[in-house]
Amino acid sequence: MDSFKRLIRKATLSYKGLFAVMSVQQYLMVNLGSPLMQMLCFTLIARYVYGTVDISHWFIGNALVLTYFNAIFGVGVQLTQEKNSGTLKLLVASPSSGVGIFLPRAMLHIFDGLLTVLFGLVIGSLIFDFYLPISSWPAFLLILLVASFSAMAFGLIISCLGLLTRDLNLVLNIASMAMLGLTGANFPLDRMPVWLQPIGQLMPLTRSIEASRSLYSGALLSDLSGILLGEFILGIVLMAIGVVMFSIMTRVAVKLGVLEMF
Amino acid sequence: MLSNTYPVISVKDLKRTYSAKIGVMNQKKKSVEALKGISFDIYPGEIFGLLGPNGAGKTTTIKILTTLLAPTSGEAKVFGYEAFGEEKFIRHRINFIFGGERSLYWRLSGEDNLKFFADIYKIPRSKQNELLDCLFDEVGLTDVRKHKVETYSKGMKQRLQIARALLNEPEVIFLDEPSLGLDPVAARALKKMVRQIADQGKTVLLTTHYMQEAEELCDRIAIINDGEVVALDTIAGLKTIAQNESNNDANLSLEDIYVHFIEGRAICKV
Ligand SMILES: Nc1ncnc2c1ncn2[C@@H]1O[C@H](COP(=O)(O)OP(=O)(O)O)[C@@H](O)[C@H]1O
Ligand SMILES: [Mg+2]
């Protein structure tokens, strides 16, 4: 029980301490405004390119990919932020392991990311006539949850890179571009260069985007369970890689003396 | 005098070299030998002072002992365990404060900061409320515990750091320039707290540039210059050595002694 309570409080406090904004207006501007604008932009480009064709396909992809915002700018920068606030050393020198330190931090971002996507969907349904029958919503929510989970797991790996590099911005940009470009959100995966396709399959969100599009086209959740399980397992694997990377990279940083360097 | 007790901290011929790249295009590796083989032991319950000019290697020493930096060679042991390699036997029994105002979550209240670290240190929930009340009381922040840290003064932030460092009831506490930038009143309050910590039987390793602080607090002092320990004794012992070496019978202050070991000897040698 204690460890569960700890998990919840570490999750909320680290979210509040590093990421959360101070007011509702600010939340709407920062955490919703910019990702939603981006979604509109890409979807409108798709409308322009594909003309009169129903663009819901692209709209769904772009809505799901919004979880990248929390994954990269919430979870991905967390260890660099700890460095900046001088608290990284306190965490590293504590008896808590990597799991105890940085997994809780990803938790609230999973829900925050999900919320962003839901806002995106509402806006989309107003602008693009996106419509999903009520009966499909529970399944859709489940897909979103799994998608957000695996996106945050990816963010954990990114955050570890912040332990050793001072050019995290470069990493963040590459990671954002990969999430926007290689998950099938904006470009059909099967038309990408052959060598890029396997990378697309290793990216978070690829499977969720495919699943939600199928759901929109009328597939049942039971038809999608395999692909959804795939996304979930990918999330677990990414998370495990993140935890191992954290312990290896803190050790390397302690050896090189760069734990606190920017 | 303390030969029948084991040292809590034992440092033998400890060396640390940093390598830094300089230049942009033609990057050259430049290495800085921050510690050139220092040795000292610290015994249970001592307040041990580490004095020396900027860049002498004090922070490097503390980082190594707090498991945040690996030695290049030599030995750094806390409770008999290697600070690099056996850190899991050390971490829950120590805590530390580095000078400066960072190392807290400014957006959180003082109370939330302590709660967060109490969880990080896995302190049972049943103990936490009482512990936090006690600590806020001890550092005199009870009436502002719900305020955001960004509204605290430098002295208040430093006191919150102390409370944070006491959360896990550490047996050894490392204080790296804790009084940096504090006004005299805040510095005095801090001194009192360090004294209290020592009175509870904890071992303290302290660095400072304020001679009076060192004089009032420290049982023994190591003076370190350019990565080497140049003197190590009680204040009375250091005084005797300095008096003998400089043929000066006057009543030397710790500042005189410090200057003697950092500068005086070098001049003598020339
Ligand atoms: N991360 C680092 N990389 C390169 N050089 C460093 C690093 N940290 C400290 N140094 C150098 O090591 C020496 C000792 O530094 P430090 O231990 O911080 O001294 P002090 O705390 O006594 O002022 C200094 O010359 C400093 O410039
Ligand atoms: Mg220093």
Coordinates of C-alpha atoms and ligand atoms in Angstrom, one line a residue:
Chain A
M1 CA 0.0 0.0 0.0
D2 CA 2.8 2.4 0.9
S3 CA 4.5 1.8 -2.4
F4 CA 1.3 2.5 -4.3
K5 CA 0.7 5.7 -2.4
R6 CA 4.4 6.6 -3.0
L7 CA 3.9 6.0 -6.7
I8 CA 0.9 8.3 -7.0
R9 CA 2.5 11.1 -5.0
K10 CA 5.8 10.9 -6.8
A11 CA 3.8 11.1 -10.1
T12 CA 1.8 14.1 -9.1
L13 CA 4.6 16.0 -7.4
S14 CA 7.1 15.5 -10.2
Y15 CA 4.6 16.5 -12.8
K16 CA 3.7 19.6 -10.8
G17 CA 7.3 20.4 -10.0
L18 CA 8.7 20.2 -13.5
F19 CA 6.0 20.3 -16.1
A20 CA 2.6 21.6 -15.0
V21 CA 1.8 25.1 -15.7
M22 CA 0.4 27.5 -13.2
S23 CA -3.0 28.4 -14.6
V24 CA -5.8 27.0 -16.7
Q25 CA -5.1 29.6 -19.4
Q26 CA -1.5 28.7 -19.6
Y27 CA -2.4 25.0 -19.8
L28 CA -4.7 25.7 -22.7
M29 CA -2.1 27.8 -24.5
V30 CA 1.0 25.6 -24.0
N31 CA -0.2 22.1 -23.6
L32 CA -3.1 22.3 -26.0
G33 CA -2.7 25.3 -28.2
S34 CA 0.5 24.4 -29.9
P35 CA -0.1 20.7 -30.4
L36 CA -3.6 21.3 -31.7
M37 CA -2.4 24.0 -34.2
Q38 CA 0.1 21.5 -35.5
M39 CA -2.6 18.8 -35.9
L40 CA -4.7 21.3 -37.9
C41 CA -1.8 22.2 -40.0
F42 CA -0.9 18.7 -41.0
T43 CA -4.5 17.7 -41.5
L44 CA -5.2 20.7 -43.7
I45 CA -2.1 19.9 -45.8
A46 CA -3.5 16.4 -46.2
R47 CA -6.9 17.9 -47.3
Y48 CA -5.1 20.0 -49.8
V49 CA -3.1 17.1 -51.2
Y50 CA -5.8 14.5 -51.3
G51 CA -8.5 16.9 -52.4
T52 CA -12.1 15.9 -51.8
V53 CA -11.3 12.4 -50.4
D54 CA -12.4 11.9 -46.8
I55 CA -9.4 12.9 -44.8
S56 CA -10.5 11.4 -41.5
H57 CA -7.7 8.8 -42.0
W58 CA -5.1 11.5 -41.8
F59 CA -6.9 13.4 -39.1
I60 CA -6.9 10.3 -36.8
G61 CA -3.2 9.8 -37.3
N62 CA -2.5 13.4 -36.5
A63 CA -4.7 13.3 -33.4
L64 CA -2.9 10.3 -32.0
V65 CA 0.5 11.6 -32.8
L66 CA -0.3 14.5 -30.4
T67 CA 0.9 12.3 -27.6
Y68 CA 4.4 13.0 -28.9
F69 CA 4.1 16.4 -27.2
N70 CA 4.0 15.0 -23.7
A71 CA 6.3 12.2 -24.6
I72 CA 9.1 14.5 -25.8
F73 CA 8.5 17.8 -24.0
G74 CA 7.2 16.3 -20.8
V75 CA 8.9 12.9 -20.3
G76 CA 11.8 13.3 -22.7
V77 CA 13.2 16.4 -21.1
Q78 CA 12.7 15.4 -17.5
L79 CA 16.2 14.3 -16.5
T80 CA 17.6 17.5 -18.2
Q81 CA 15.2 19.5 -16.2
E82 CA 16.3 17.7 -13.0
K83 CA 19.9 18.6 -13.9
N84 CA 18.8 22.3 -14.4
S85 CA 17.0 22.4 -11.0
G86 CA 20.0 20.8 -9.4
T87 CA 17.9 17.8 -8.1
L88 CA 19.3 15.1 -10.4
K89 CA 22.2 14.4 -8.0
L90 CA 19.7 14.1 -5.1
L91 CA 17.8 11.5 -7.0
V92 CA 20.8 9.6 -8.2
A93 CA 22.4 9.4 -4.8
S94 CA 19.1 8.3 -3.2
P95 CA 18.3 4.7 -2.4
S96 CA 15.6 4.7 -5.1
S97 CA 16.3 2.8 -8.3
G98 CA 15.7 4.1 -11.8
V99 CA 12.3 2.5 -11.7
G100 CA 11.3 4.4 -8.5
I101 CA 12.7 7.6 -9.8
F102 CA 11.6 8.1 -13.3
L103 CA 8.7 5.7 -14.0
P104 CA 6.2 7.6 -11.8
R105 CA 7.0 10.7 -13.8
A106 CA 5.7 9.3 -17.0
M107 CA 2.4 8.4 -15.4
L108 CA 0.6 11.7 -15.4
H109 CA 1.9 12.4 -18.9
I110 CA 0.1 9.3 -20.1
F111 CA -3.2 10.9 -19.1
D112 CA -2.2 14.4 -20.1
G113 CA -1.3 13.1 -23.5
L114 CA -4.6 11.3 -23.7
L115 CA -6.5 14.4 -22.8
T116 CA -4.7 16.3 -25.6
V117 CA -5.8 13.8 -28.1
L118 CA -9.4 13.9 -26.9
F119 CA -9.4 17.7 -27.3
G120 CA -8.0 17.2 -30.7
L121 CA -10.8 14.9 -31.6
V122 CA -13.4 17.3 -30.4
I123 CA -12.0 20.1 -32.4
G124 CA -11.6 17.8 -35.4
S125 CA -15.2 16.7 -35.2
L126 CA -16.2 20.4 -35.3
I127 CA -14.0 21.2 -38.3
F128 CA -13.6 18.1 -40.3
D129 CA -16.9 16.3 -39.8
F130 CA -15.1 13.6 -38.0
Y131 CA -17.6 11.2 -36.6
L132 CA -17.2 8.0 -34.6
P133 CA -20.3 6.1 -33.4
I134 CA -20.7 6.2 -29.6
S135 CA -20.4 2.4 -29.5
S136 CA -16.8 2.6 -30.7
W137 CA -15.7 5.1 -28.1
P138 CA -14.7 2.7 -25.4
A139 CA -12.5 0.8 -27.8
F140 CA -11.1 4.0 -29.1
L141 CA -10.3 5.1 -25.6
L142 CA -8.5 1.9 -24.9
I143 CA -6.4 2.4 -28.1
L144 CA -5.6 5.9 -27.0
L145 CA -4.5 4.7 -23.6
V146 CA -2.2 2.1 -25.0
A147 CA -0.9 4.6 -27.6
S148 CA -0.1 7.2 -24.9
F149 CA 1.6 4.6 -22.7
S150 CA 4.0 3.5 -25.4
A151 CA 4.7 7.1 -26.5
M152 CA 5.7 7.9 -22.9
A153 CA 7.9 4.8 -22.7
F154 CA 9.7 6.1 -25.8
G155 CA 10.0 9.5 -23.9
L156 CA 11.8 7.7 -21.1
I157 CA 14.5 6.5 -23.5
I158 CA 14.9 10.1 -24.9
S159 CA 15.2 11.5 -21.3
C160 CA 18.1 9.2 -20.6
L161 CA 20.1 10.7 -23.5
G162 CA 19.9 14.0 -21.6
L163 CA 22.2 12.4 -19.0
L164 CA 25.1 12.4 -21.3
T165 CA 24.6 15.0 -23.9
R166 CA 24.2 18.7 -23.7
D167 CA 22.6 18.9 -27.1
L168 CA 19.4 17.4 -26.1
N169 CA 17.5 19.8 -28.4
L170 CA 18.9 18.0 -31.3
V171 CA 17.8 14.7 -29.9
L172 CA 14.3 16.1 -29.1
N173 CA 13.9 17.4 -32.7
I174 CA 15.0 14.1 -34.3
A175 CA 12.7 12.2 -31.9
S176 CA 9.7 14.5 -32.7
M177 CA 10.3 14.3 -36.4
A178 CA 10.5 10.5 -36.1
M179 CA 7.2 10.4 -34.3
L180 CA 5.5 12.7 -36.8
G181 CA 7.1 11.1 -39.8
L182 CA 7.7 7.4 -39.2
T183 CA 4.5 6.3 -37.5
G184 CA 2.3 6.5 -40.5
A185 CA 0.5 9.5 -39.1
N186 CA 1.3 11.7 -42.1
F187 CA 2.8 9.4 -44.7
P188 CA 1.8 5.9 -45.7
L189 CA 4.4 3.6 -44.2
D190 CA 4.3 1.2 -47.2
R191 CA 5.5 4.0 -49.5
M192 CA 8.5 4.8 -47.5
P193 CA 12.0 3.6 -48.5
V194 CA 12.3 -0.1 -47.7
W195 CA 15.1 0.5 -45.1
L196 CA 12.9 2.9 -43.2
Q197 CA 9.9 0.6 -42.9
P198 CA 11.3 -1.6 -40.1
I199 CA 12.1 1.6 -38.1
G200 CA 8.4 2.6 -38.5
Q201 CA 7.5 -0.8 -37.1
L202 CA 9.7 -0.1 -34.0
M203 CA 8.2 3.3 -33.4
P204 CA 5.5 3.8 -30.7
L205 CA 2.1 4.8 -32.1
T206 CA 2.5 3.1 -35.5
R207 CA 0.3 0.2 -34.4
S208 CA -2.2 2.4 -32.5
I209 CA -2.7 4.7 -35.5
E210 CA -3.3 1.7 -37.6
A211 CA -5.7 0.3 -35.1
S212 CA -7.7 3.5 -34.7
R213 CA -8.0 3.9 -38.4
S214 CA -9.3 0.3 -38.7
L215 CA -11.8 1.0 -35.9
Y216 CA -13.0 4.1 -37.7
S217 CA -13.5 2.0 -40.9
G218 CA -15.7 -0.4 -38.9
A219 CA -13.3 -3.1 -37.5
L220 CA -14.2 -4.5 -34.1
L221 CA -12.0 -4.4 -31.1
S222 CA -11.6 -8.1 -31.1
D223 CA -10.1 -7.9 -34.6
L224 CA -7.6 -5.4 -33.3
S225 CA -6.5 -7.1 -30.1
G226 CA -3.4 -8.5 -31.7
I227 CA -2.1 -5.2 -33.0
L228 CA -3.0 -3.5 -29.7
L229 CA -1.2 -6.1 -27.7
G230 CA 1.7 -5.5 -30.0
E231 CA 1.7 -1.8 -29.1
F232 CA 1.4 -2.6 -25.4
I233 CA 4.4 -5.0 -25.5
L234 CA 6.4 -2.5 -27.5
G235 CA 5.7 0.0 -24.7
I236 CA 6.8 -2.4 -22.0
V237 CA 10.0 -3.2 -24.0
L238 CA 10.7 0.5 -24.5
M239 CA 10.2 1.1 -20.8
A240 CA 12.5 -1.7 -19.8
I241 CA 15.2 -0.3 -22.2
G242 CA 14.7 3.1 -20.6
V243 CA 15.2 1.7 -17.1
V244 CA 18.3 -0.2 -18.1
M245 CA 19.6 2.9 -19.9
F246 CA 19.0 5.0 -16.9
S247 CA 21.2 2.9 -14.7
I248 CA 23.9 2.4 -17.3
M249 CA 24.0 6.1 -18.2
T250 CA 24.0 7.4 -14.6
R251 CA 27.0 5.1 -14.0
V252 CA 28.8 6.4 -17.0
A253 CA 28.0 10.0 -16.0
V254 CA 29.4 9.3 -12.5
K255 CA 32.6 7.9 -14.1
L256 CA 33.0 10.8 -16.5
G257 CA 32.0 13.4 -14.0
V258 CA 29.3 14.8 -16.2
L259 CA 26.3 14.2 -14.0
E260 CA 25.9 17.9 -13.4
M261 CA 27.3 19.3 -16.6
F262 CA 25.1 21.1 -19.1
Chain B
M1 CA 43.1 9.3 20.5
L2 CA 40.4 7.6 18.4
S3 CA 42.4 4.6 17.6
N4 CA 39.8 2.2 19.0
T5 CA 37.0 3.3 16.7
Y6 CA 36.8 2.6 13.0
P7 CA 36.7 5.7 10.7
V8 CA 33.3 6.3 9.1
I9 CA 35.1 7.9 6.2
S10 CA 38.4 6.7 5.0
V11 CA 40.2 8.3 2.0
K12 CA 43.5 6.9 0.9
D13 CA 45.7 8.3 -1.9
L14 CA 42.6 9.4 -3.7
K15 CA 43.0 10.8 -7.2
R16 CA 40.6 12.3 -9.6
T17 CA 41.3 13.6 -13.1
Y18 CA 38.8 15.3 -15.2
S19 CA 39.2 15.4 -18.9
A20 CA 37.7 18.3 -20.7
K21 CA 37.6 19.1 -24.4
I22 CA 38.8 22.5 -25.4
G23 CA 38.4 24.3 -28.7
V24 CA 35.6 23.8 -31.3
M25 CA 37.2 22.6 -34.5
N26 CA 40.5 21.1 -33.4
Q27 CA 39.3 19.6 -30.2
K28 CA 42.1 18.8 -27.8
K29 CA 41.7 16.8 -24.7
K30 CA 42.9 18.7 -21.7
S31 CA 43.0 16.9 -18.3
V32 CA 42.8 18.5 -15.0
E33 CA 44.1 16.7 -12.0
A34 CA 41.6 17.9 -9.4
L35 CA 42.8 15.5 -6.6
K36 CA 46.4 14.4 -6.6
G37 CA 46.3 11.7 -4.0
I38 CA 44.7 12.9 -0.8
S39 CA 44.3 10.9 2.4
F40 CA 42.3 11.4 5.6
D41 CA 40.0 9.5 8.0
I42 CA 36.9 10.9 9.7
Y43 CA 35.7 9.3 12.9
P44 CA 32.1 8.9 14.2
G45 CA 30.6 12.1 15.6
E46 CA 33.3 14.4 14.3
I47 CA 32.7 17.7 12.6
F48 CA 35.5 17.6 10.0
G49 CA 36.3 20.8 8.1
L50 CA 37.7 20.8 4.6
L51 CA 39.2 24.2 3.9
G52 CA 41.0 25.5 0.8
P53 CA 40.9 28.0 -2.0
N54 CA 38.5 27.8 -4.9
G55 CA 39.4 25.0 -7.2
A56 CA 41.4 23.1 -4.5
G57 CA 39.3 20.0 -4.9
K58 CA 36.8 20.2 -2.0
T59 CA 33.7 19.7 -4.0
T60 CA 35.3 16.9 -6.0
T61 CA 36.1 15.1 -2.7
I62 CA 32.6 15.4 -1.5
K63 CA 31.1 14.3 -4.8
I64 CA 33.2 11.2 -4.7
L65 CA 32.2 10.4 -1.1
T66 CA 28.5 11.0 -1.8
T67 CA 28.7 8.4 -4.7
L68 CA 28.2 11.1 -7.4
L69 CA 31.6 10.9 -8.9
A70 CA 34.0 7.9 -9.5
P71 CA 37.6 8.1 -8.3
T72 CA 40.3 7.8 -10.9
S73 CA 42.4 5.9 -8.4
G74 CA 42.9 5.4 -4.7
E75 CA 40.4 4.6 -2.1
A76 CA 37.2 6.4 -0.9
K77 CA 35.3 4.4 1.7
V78 CA 32.2 5.3 3.7
F79 CA 31.2 2.9 6.5
G80 CA 33.9 0.6 5.0
Y81 CA 32.2 0.4 1.6
E82 CA 33.6 1.7 -1.7
A83 CA 31.9 4.9 -2.7
F84 CA 32.0 3.7 -6.2
G85 CA 30.8 0.2 -6.6
E86 CA 29.2 -0.5 -3.2
E87 CA 27.0 2.7 -3.2
K88 CA 23.9 0.8 -2.3
F89 CA 25.2 0.1 1.2
I90 CA 26.0 3.8 1.6
R91 CA 23.2 5.9 0.0
H92 CA 20.5 5.3 2.5
R93 CA 22.8 6.2 5.4
I94 CA 24.2 9.5 4.2
N95 CA 22.9 12.8 2.9
F96 CA 24.3 16.0 1.6
I97 CA 23.9 19.7 0.7
F98 CA 25.7 21.5 -2.0
G99 CA 25.9 25.3 -1.6
G100 CA 23.7 27.6 -3.8
E101 CA 20.0 27.9 -4.1
R102 CA 19.2 25.1 -6.5
S103 CA 18.5 21.5 -5.5
L104 CA 14.9 22.1 -4.7
Y105 CA 11.8 22.2 -6.7
W106 CA 11.0 25.9 -6.8
R107 CA 7.5 25.4 -8.1
L108 CA 6.5 23.2 -5.2
S109 CA 5.9 24.2 -1.6
G110 CA 8.4 23.4 1.0
E111 CA 6.2 20.7 2.3
D112 CA 5.7 19.1 -1.1
N113 CA 9.5 19.1 -1.6
L114 CA 10.0 17.2 1.7
K115 CA 7.1 14.8 0.9
F116 CA 8.6 14.1 -2.5
F117 CA 12.1 13.3 -1.1
A118 CA 10.6 11.4 1.8
D119 CA 9.0 9.1 -0.8
I120 CA 12.3 8.9 -2.8
Y121 CA 13.9 7.8 0.5
K122 CA 11.1 5.3 1.0
I123 CA 10.3 6.6 4.4
P124 CA 7.1 4.9 5.6
R125 CA 3.9 7.0 5.3
S126 CA 3.0 6.3 9.0
K127 CA 6.2 8.1 10.1
Q128 CA 6.2 11.0 7.6
N129 CA 3.7 13.4 9.1
E130 CA 5.4 13.5 12.5
L131 CA 8.9 13.6 10.9
L132 CA 7.9 16.6 8.7
D133 CA 6.4 18.5 11.6
C134 CA 9.5 17.9 13.6
L135 CA 11.9 18.9 10.8
F136 CA 10.0 22.1 9.9
D137 CA 10.0 23.0 13.5
E138 CA 13.7 22.3 13.8
V139 CA 14.6 24.5 10.8
G140 CA 12.0 27.2 11.7
L141 CA 9.9 27.0 8.6
T142 CA 6.7 25.8 10.1
D143 CA 4.7 28.9 9.2
V144 CA 5.8 28.9 5.5
R145 CA 5.8 25.2 4.9
K146 CA 2.8 25.5 2.5
H147 CA 4.4 28.4 0.5
K148 CA 6.1 27.8 -2.8
V149 CA 9.9 27.6 -2.5
E150 CA 10.4 30.3 -5.1
T151 CA 9.0 32.7 -2.6
Y152 CA 11.6 31.7 0.0
S153 CA 14.7 33.8 0.8
K154 CA 18.1 32.3 0.3
G155 CA 18.4 31.5 4.0
M156 CA 15.0 29.8 4.1
K157 CA 15.9 27.7 1.0
Q158 CA 19.1 26.6 2.8
R159 CA 17.2 25.7 5.9
L160 CA 14.8 23.7 3.8
Q161 CA 17.8 21.9 2.3
I162 CA 18.9 21.0 5.8
A163 CA 15.5 19.6 6.6
R164 CA 15.7 17.6 3.3
A165 CA 19.1 16.3 4.2
L166 CA 17.9 15.1 7.6
L167 CA 14.9 13.2 6.2
N168 CA 16.5 9.8 6.1
E169 CA 18.2 10.3 9.5
P170 CA 21.7 10.1 7.9
E171 CA 24.6 9.0 10.0
V172 CA 27.0 11.2 7.9
I173 CA 26.1 14.5 6.4
F174 CA 28.1 16.3 3.8
L175 CA 27.8 20.1 3.7
D176 CA 29.6 21.8 0.8
E177 CA 29.7 25.6 1.4
P178 CA 26.3 25.6 3.1
S179 CA 26.7 29.2 4.2
L180 CA 27.5 30.5 0.8
G181 CA 25.8 33.8 0.3
L182 CA 23.9 33.8 3.6
D183 CA 23.5 37.0 5.6
P184 CA 25.1 36.9 9.1
V185 CA 21.9 36.1 10.9
A186 CA 21.0 33.2 8.5
A187 CA 24.6 32.0 8.7
R188 CA 24.4 32.0 12.5
A189 CA 21.2 30.0 12.4
L190 CA 22.8 27.5 10.1
K191 CA 25.8 27.2 12.4
K192 CA 23.5 26.4 15.2
M193 CA 21.8 23.7 13.2
V194 CA 25.1 22.1 12.2
R195 CA 26.0 22.0 15.9
Q196 CA 22.6 20.4 16.7
I197 CA 23.2 17.8 14.0
A198 CA 26.6 16.9 15.5
D199 CA 25.1 16.8 19.0
Q200 CA 22.7 14.1 17.7
G201 CA 25.8 12.0 17.1
K202 CA 26.0 12.5 13.4
T203 CA 29.3 12.9 11.6
V204 CA 29.6 16.0 9.5
L205 CA 32.0 16.8 6.7
L206 CA 31.9 20.6 6.1
T207 CA 33.6 22.9 3.6
T208 CA 33.5 26.6 4.1
H209 CA 35.4 29.8 3.3
Y210 CA 34.4 31.4 6.5
M211 CA 37.2 30.9 9.0
Q212 CA 35.1 31.8 12.0
E213 CA 32.5 29.2 11.1
A214 CA 35.2 26.5 10.8
E215 CA 36.8 27.6 14.0
E216 CA 33.5 27.4 16.0
L217 CA 32.4 24.2 14.5
C218 CA 35.2 21.9 13.4
D219 CA 36.9 19.3 15.6
R220 CA 39.5 18.7 13.0
I221 CA 40.5 20.5 9.8
A222 CA 42.2 19.4 6.6
I223 CA 43.6 22.2 4.5
I224 CA 43.6 21.3 0.9
N225 CA 45.3 23.2 -1.9
D226 CA 45.6 22.4 -5.5
G227 CA 44.5 18.8 -5.0
E228 CA 46.7 18.0 -2.1
V229 CA 46.2 18.0 1.7
V230 CA 48.7 20.4 3.0
A231 CA 47.8 20.2 6.7
L232 CA 45.5 18.0 8.8
D233 CA 45.0 18.4 12.6
T234 CA 42.8 20.0 15.3
I235 CA 42.8 23.7 15.3
A236 CA 45.2 23.7 18.2
G237 CA 47.5 21.3 16.4
L238 CA 47.5 23.3 13.2
K239 CA 48.3 26.4 15.3
T240 CA 51.3 24.8 16.8
I241 CA 52.7 23.7 13.5
A242 CA 52.1 27.1 11.9
Q243 CA 53.7 28.8 14.8
N244 CA 56.8 26.6 14.7
E245 CA 57.1 26.8 10.9
S246 CA 56.8 30.5 10.8
N247 CA 58.8 31.2 14.0
N248 CA 55.8 33.3 15.2
D249 CA 54.8 33.2 18.8
A250 CA 51.9 35.5 18.3
N251 CA 48.4 34.1 18.9
L252 CA 47.5 33.0 15.4
S253 CA 43.9 33.1 14.3
L254 CA 42.6 30.3 12.1
E255 CA 42.8 32.8 9.2
D256 CA 46.5 33.3 9.9
I257 CA 47.0 29.6 10.0
Y258 CA 45.1 29.1 6.8
V259 CA 47.0 31.8 5.0
H260 CA 50.2 30.3 6.3
F261 CA 49.5 26.8 4.9
I262 CA 48.2 28.1 1.6
E263 CA 50.7 30.9 0.9
G264 CA 53.3 31.2 3.7
R265 CA 54.9 27.9 3.1
A266 CA 55.2 28.4 -0.6
I267 CA 56.9 31.7 0.0
C268 CA 59.2 30.1 2.5
K269 CA 60.2 27.4 0.0
V270 CA 61.3 29.9 -2.6
Ligands
LIG1 N1 33.4 18.5 -14.3 C1 34.6 19.0 -14.3 N2 35.3 19.0 -15.5 C2 36.5 19.5 -15.6 N3 37.1 20.1 -14.5 C3 36.5 20.1 -13.4 C4 35.2 19.6 -13.2 N4 34.8 19.8 -11.9 C5 35.8 20.5 -11.3 N5 36.9 20.6 -12.2 C6 38.2 21.2 -11.8 O1 38.7 20.5 -10.8 C7 39.3 21.4 -9.8 C8 38.7 21.2 -8.4 O2 37.4 21.7 -8.5 P1 36.5 21.6 -7.2 O3 36.6 20.3 -6.6 O4 35.1 22.1 -7.6 O5 37.2 22.6 -6.2 P2 36.6 23.4 -4.9 O6 35.3 22.8 -4.6 O7 37.6 23.2 -3.9 O8 36.5 24.8 -5.3 C9 39.2 22.8 -10.4 O9 40.4 23.1 -11.1 C10 38.0 22.7 -11.3 O10 38.2 23.6 -12.4
MG2 MG 33.5 23.7 -4.4

